[in-house]
mmCIF file of C-alpha atoms in Angstrom:
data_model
loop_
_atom_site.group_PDB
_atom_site.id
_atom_site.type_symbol
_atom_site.label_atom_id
_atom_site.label_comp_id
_atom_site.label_asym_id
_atom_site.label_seq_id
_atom_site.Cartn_x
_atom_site.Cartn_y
_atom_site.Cartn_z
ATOM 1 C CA UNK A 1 18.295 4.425 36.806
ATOM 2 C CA UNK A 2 21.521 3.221 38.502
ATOM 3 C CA UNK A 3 22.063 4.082 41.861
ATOM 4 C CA UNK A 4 25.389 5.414 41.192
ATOM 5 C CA UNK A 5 23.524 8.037 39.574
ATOM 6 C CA UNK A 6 21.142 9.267 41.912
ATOM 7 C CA UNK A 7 24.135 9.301 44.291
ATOM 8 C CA UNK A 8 26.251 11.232 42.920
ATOM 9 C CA UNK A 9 24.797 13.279 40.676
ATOM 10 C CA UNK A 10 21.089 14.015 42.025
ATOM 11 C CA UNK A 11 19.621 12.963 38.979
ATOM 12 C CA UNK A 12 19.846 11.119 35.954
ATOM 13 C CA UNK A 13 19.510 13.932 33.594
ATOM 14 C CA UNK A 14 22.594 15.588 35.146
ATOM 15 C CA UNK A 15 24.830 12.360 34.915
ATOM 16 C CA UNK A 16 24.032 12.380 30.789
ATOM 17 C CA UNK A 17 24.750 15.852 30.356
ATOM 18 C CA UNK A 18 27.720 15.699 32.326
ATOM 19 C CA UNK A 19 28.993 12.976 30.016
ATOM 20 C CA UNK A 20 27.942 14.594 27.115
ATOM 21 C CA UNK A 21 30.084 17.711 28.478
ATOM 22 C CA UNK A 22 32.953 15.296 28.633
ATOM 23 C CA UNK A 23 32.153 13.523 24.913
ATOM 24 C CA UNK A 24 32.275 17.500 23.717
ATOM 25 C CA UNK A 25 35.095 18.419 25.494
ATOM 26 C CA UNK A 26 37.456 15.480 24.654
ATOM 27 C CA UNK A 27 36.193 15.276 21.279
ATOM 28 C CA UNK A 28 38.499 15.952 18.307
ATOM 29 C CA UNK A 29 38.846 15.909 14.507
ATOM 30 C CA UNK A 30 40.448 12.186 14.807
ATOM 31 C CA UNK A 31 36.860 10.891 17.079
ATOM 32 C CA UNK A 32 34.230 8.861 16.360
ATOM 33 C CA UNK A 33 31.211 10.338 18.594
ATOM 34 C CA UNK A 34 28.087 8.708 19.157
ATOM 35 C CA UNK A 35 25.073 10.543 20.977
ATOM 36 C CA UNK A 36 22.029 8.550 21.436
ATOM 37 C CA UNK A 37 18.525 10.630 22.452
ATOM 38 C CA UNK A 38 20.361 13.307 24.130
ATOM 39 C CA UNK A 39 18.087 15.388 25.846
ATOM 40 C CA UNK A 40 14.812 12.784 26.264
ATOM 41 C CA UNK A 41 15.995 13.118 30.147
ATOM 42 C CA UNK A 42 13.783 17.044 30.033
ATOM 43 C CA UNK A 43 11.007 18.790 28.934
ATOM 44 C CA UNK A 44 10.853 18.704 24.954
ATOM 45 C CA UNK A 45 12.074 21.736 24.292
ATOM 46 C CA UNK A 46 14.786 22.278 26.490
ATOM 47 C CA UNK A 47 15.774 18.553 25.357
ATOM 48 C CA UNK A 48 15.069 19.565 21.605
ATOM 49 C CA UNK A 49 17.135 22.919 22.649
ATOM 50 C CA UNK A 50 19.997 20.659 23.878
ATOM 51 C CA UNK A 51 20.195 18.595 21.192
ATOM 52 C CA UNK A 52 19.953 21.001 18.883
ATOM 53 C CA UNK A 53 22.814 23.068 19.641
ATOM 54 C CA UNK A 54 24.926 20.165 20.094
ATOM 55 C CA UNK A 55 23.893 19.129 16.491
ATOM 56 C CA UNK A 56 25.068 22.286 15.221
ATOM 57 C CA UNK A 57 28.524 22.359 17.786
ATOM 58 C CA UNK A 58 29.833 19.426 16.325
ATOM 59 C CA UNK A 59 28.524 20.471 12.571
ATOM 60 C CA UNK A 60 30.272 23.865 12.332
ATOM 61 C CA UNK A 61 33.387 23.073 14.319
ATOM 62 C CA UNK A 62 36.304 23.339 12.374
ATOM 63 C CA UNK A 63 38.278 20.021 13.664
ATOM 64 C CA UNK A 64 34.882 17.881 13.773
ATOM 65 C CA UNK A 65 35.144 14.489 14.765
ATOM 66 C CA UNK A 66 32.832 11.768 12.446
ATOM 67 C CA UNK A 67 29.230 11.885 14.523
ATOM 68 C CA UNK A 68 26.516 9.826 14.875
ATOM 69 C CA UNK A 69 23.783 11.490 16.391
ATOM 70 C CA UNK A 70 20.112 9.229 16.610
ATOM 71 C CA UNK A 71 17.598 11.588 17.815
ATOM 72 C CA UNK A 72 13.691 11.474 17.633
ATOM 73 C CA UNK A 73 13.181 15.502 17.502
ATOM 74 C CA UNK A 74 12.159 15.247 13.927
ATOM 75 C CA UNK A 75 13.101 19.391 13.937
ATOM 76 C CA UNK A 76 16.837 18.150 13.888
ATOM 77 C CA UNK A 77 15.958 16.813 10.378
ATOM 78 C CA UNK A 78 16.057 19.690 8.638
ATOM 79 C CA UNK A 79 20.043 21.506 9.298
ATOM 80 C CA UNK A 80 20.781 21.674 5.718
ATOM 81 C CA UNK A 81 24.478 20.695 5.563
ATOM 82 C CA UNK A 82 25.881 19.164 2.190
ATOM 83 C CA UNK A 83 28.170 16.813 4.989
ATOM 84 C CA UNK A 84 25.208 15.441 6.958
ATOM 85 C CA UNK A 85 23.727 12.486 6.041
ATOM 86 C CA UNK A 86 19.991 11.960 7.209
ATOM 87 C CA UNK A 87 19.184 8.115 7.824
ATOM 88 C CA UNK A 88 16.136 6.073 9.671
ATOM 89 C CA UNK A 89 15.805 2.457 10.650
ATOM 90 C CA UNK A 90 13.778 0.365 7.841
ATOM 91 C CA UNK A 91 10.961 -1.441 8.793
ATOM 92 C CA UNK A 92 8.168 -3.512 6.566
ATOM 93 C CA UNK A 93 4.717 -2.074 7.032
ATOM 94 C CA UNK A 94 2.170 -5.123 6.907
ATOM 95 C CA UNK A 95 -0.027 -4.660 3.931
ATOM 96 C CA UNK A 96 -2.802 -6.990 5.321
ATOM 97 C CA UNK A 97 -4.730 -6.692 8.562
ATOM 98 C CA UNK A 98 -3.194 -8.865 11.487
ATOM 99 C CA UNK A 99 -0.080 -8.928 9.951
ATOM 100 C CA UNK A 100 2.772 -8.247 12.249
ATOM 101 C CA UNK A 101 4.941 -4.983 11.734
ATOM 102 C CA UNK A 102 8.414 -6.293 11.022
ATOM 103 C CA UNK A 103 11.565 -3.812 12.264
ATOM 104 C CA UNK A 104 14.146 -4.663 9.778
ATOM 105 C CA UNK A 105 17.531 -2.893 11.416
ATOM 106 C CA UNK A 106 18.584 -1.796 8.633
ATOM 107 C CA UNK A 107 19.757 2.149 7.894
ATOM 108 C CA UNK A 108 18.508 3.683 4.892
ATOM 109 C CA UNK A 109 18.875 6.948 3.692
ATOM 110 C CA UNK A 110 16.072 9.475 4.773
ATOM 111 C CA UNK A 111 14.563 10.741 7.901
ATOM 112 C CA UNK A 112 11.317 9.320 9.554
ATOM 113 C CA UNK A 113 7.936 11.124 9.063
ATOM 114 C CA UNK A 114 5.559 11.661 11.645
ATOM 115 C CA UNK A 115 3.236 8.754 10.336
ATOM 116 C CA UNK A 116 6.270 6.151 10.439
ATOM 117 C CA UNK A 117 5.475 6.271 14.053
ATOM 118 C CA UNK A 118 4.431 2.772 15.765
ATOM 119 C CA UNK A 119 4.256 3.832 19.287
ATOM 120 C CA UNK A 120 0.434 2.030 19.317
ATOM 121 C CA UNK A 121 1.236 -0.778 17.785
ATOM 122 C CA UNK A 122 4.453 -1.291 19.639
ATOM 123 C CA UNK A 123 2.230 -0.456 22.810
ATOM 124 C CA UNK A 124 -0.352 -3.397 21.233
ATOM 125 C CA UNK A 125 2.201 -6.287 20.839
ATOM 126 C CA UNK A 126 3.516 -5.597 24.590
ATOM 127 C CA UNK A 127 -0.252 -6.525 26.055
ATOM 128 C CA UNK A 128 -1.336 -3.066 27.307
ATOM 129 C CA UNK A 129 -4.564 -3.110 27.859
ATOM 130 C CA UNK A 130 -7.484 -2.550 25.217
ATOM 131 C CA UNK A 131 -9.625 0.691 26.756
ATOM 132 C CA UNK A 132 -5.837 2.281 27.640
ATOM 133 C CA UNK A 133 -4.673 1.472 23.776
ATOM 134 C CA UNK A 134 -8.201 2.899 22.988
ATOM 135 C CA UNK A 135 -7.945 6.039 25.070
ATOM 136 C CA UNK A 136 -4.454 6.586 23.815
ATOM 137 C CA UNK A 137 -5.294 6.606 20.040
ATOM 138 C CA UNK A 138 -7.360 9.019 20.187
ATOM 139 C CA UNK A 139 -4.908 11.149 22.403
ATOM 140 C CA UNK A 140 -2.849 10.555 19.639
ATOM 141 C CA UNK A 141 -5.668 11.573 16.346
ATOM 142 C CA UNK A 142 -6.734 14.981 18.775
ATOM 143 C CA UNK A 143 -2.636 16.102 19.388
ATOM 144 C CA UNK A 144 -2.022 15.252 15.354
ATOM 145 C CA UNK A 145 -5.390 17.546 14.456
ATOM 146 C CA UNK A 146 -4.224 20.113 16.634
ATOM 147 C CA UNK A 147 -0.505 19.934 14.858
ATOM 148 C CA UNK A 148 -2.686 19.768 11.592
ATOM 149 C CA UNK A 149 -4.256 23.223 12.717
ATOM 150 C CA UNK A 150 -1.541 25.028 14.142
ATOM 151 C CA UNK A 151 0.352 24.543 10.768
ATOM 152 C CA UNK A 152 -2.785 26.167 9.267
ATOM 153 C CA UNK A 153 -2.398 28.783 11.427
ATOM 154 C CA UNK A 154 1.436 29.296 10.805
ATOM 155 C CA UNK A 155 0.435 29.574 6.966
ATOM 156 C CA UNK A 156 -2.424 31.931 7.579
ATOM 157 C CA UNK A 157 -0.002 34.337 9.652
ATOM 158 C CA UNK A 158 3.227 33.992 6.801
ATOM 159 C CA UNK A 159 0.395 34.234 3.812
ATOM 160 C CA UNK A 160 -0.649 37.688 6.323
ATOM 161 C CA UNK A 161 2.404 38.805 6.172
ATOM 162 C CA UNK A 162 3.234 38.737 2.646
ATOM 163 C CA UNK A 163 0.326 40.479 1.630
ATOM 164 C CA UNK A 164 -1.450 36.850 0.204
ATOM 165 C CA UNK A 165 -5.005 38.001 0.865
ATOM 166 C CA UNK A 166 -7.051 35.375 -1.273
ATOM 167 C CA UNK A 167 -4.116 32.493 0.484
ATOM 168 C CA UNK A 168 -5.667 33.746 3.683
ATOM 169 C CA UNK A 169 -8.994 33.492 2.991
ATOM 170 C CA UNK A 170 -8.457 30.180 1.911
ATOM 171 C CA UNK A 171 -6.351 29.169 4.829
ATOM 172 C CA UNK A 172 -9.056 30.577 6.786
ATOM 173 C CA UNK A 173 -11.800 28.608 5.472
ATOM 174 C CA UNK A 174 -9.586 25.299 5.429
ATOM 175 C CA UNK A 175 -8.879 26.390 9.792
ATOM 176 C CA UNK A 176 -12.745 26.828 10.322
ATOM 177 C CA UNK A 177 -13.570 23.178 8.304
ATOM 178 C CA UNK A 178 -10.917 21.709 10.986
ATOM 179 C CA UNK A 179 -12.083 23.543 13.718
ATOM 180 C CA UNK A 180 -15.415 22.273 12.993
ATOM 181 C CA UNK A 181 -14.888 18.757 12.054
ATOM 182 C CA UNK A 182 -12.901 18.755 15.299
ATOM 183 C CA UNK A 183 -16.121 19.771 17.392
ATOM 184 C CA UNK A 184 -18.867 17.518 15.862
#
C-alpha cells in the first residue's frame, strides 16, 4: 500500500472507493470506464455488494459510458442484459501430468466457472511449501462440499415451497449421502 494512502485517507479501501466515487461521478455517455476488482479491499459481501450495485449503476443509466468491469464475484455473471458482454481470460489446461498450466491472455467470450480456478497450482509454481499446499487443498475440497450442500439445501427449500414432495425426498436423500460421505 502506498504511503500516500494510509496518510491521507486512513486506509486503502477508502482511497479506492473514493476514486471509484470520482470514476462514477465524472463518468459520462462519451467515457471509457475501467474498474478492476472493486471491492476485494472488504469483506465479500459488502465487496460483492459494492460491486454489484456499481455493475448495475453504470448498466441502467441512461447516458452510460462503454465499461469494462473485471471482477472475480462470479454472482456478477449472471445480470442478464442483451448489452453486456460476459468474457474470461483463456488459458490451456495441461492434459498430461507435470505439464505446466499455460495463461494465454487472451479474452474469449464466457464467464469463468468455479473449477477454472488455479489458485493451487498458481500457489505450487510460486514454491509454497508442500504440507501448506496440502493443508490448503483440502480447505479448498471441504468449502466446495459445503457449497455442494448448501445448493442442496437451497433446492430442497424452493422444491418445499412449490409443493415438489417426491423432489424433496430426493433432495433429501442426495443431502444425507453428502452429509455422510463428508463425515467418514
Amino acid at each position: 500500500m502506498p504511503l500516500t494512502d494510509s496518510q491521507s485517507y486512513g486506509s486503502s479501501f477508502l482511497a479506492e472507493m473514493s476514486e471509484v466515487r470520482s470514476v462514477v461521478c465524472g463518468a459520462t455517455e462519451r467515457s471509457l470506464v475501467a474498474l478492476d476488482e472493486v471491492g476485494r479491499g472488504t469483506s465479500t459481501h459488502d465487496g460483492a455488494a459494492i460491486a454489484d450495485s456499481l455493475l448495475h449503476h453504470f448498466t441502467q443509466s441512461k447516458n452510460s459510458p462503454l465499461l469494462v468491469f473485471s471482477t472475480h464475484y462470479g454472482s456478477l455473471t449472471t445480470l442478464e442484459q442483451s448489452h453486456v458482454r460476459r468474457m474470461t481470460m483463456a488459458y490451456h489446461h495441461p492434459c498430461l501430468p507435470g505439464d505446466k498450466l499455460v495463461f494465454l491472455y487472451k479474452l474469449v467470450n464466457g464467464e469463468a466457472n468455479e473449477s477454472d480456478s488455479f489458485g493451487l497450482h498458481v500457489a505450487a509454481l510460486a514454491g509454497l511449501p508442500h504440507d501448506c499446499l496440502t493443508q490448503a487443498k483440502s480447505k479448498c475440497d471441504e468449502a466446495k462440499r459445503g457449497a455442494i450442500k448448501l445448493q442442496v439445501v437451497r433446492a430442497i427449500v424452493d422444491a418445499a415451497s412449490t409443493n415438489c414432495h417426491d423432489d424433496v425426498a430426493k433432495l433429501c436423500a442426495l443431502h444425507r449421502s453428502l452429509c455422510t460421505r463428508a463425515r467418514d
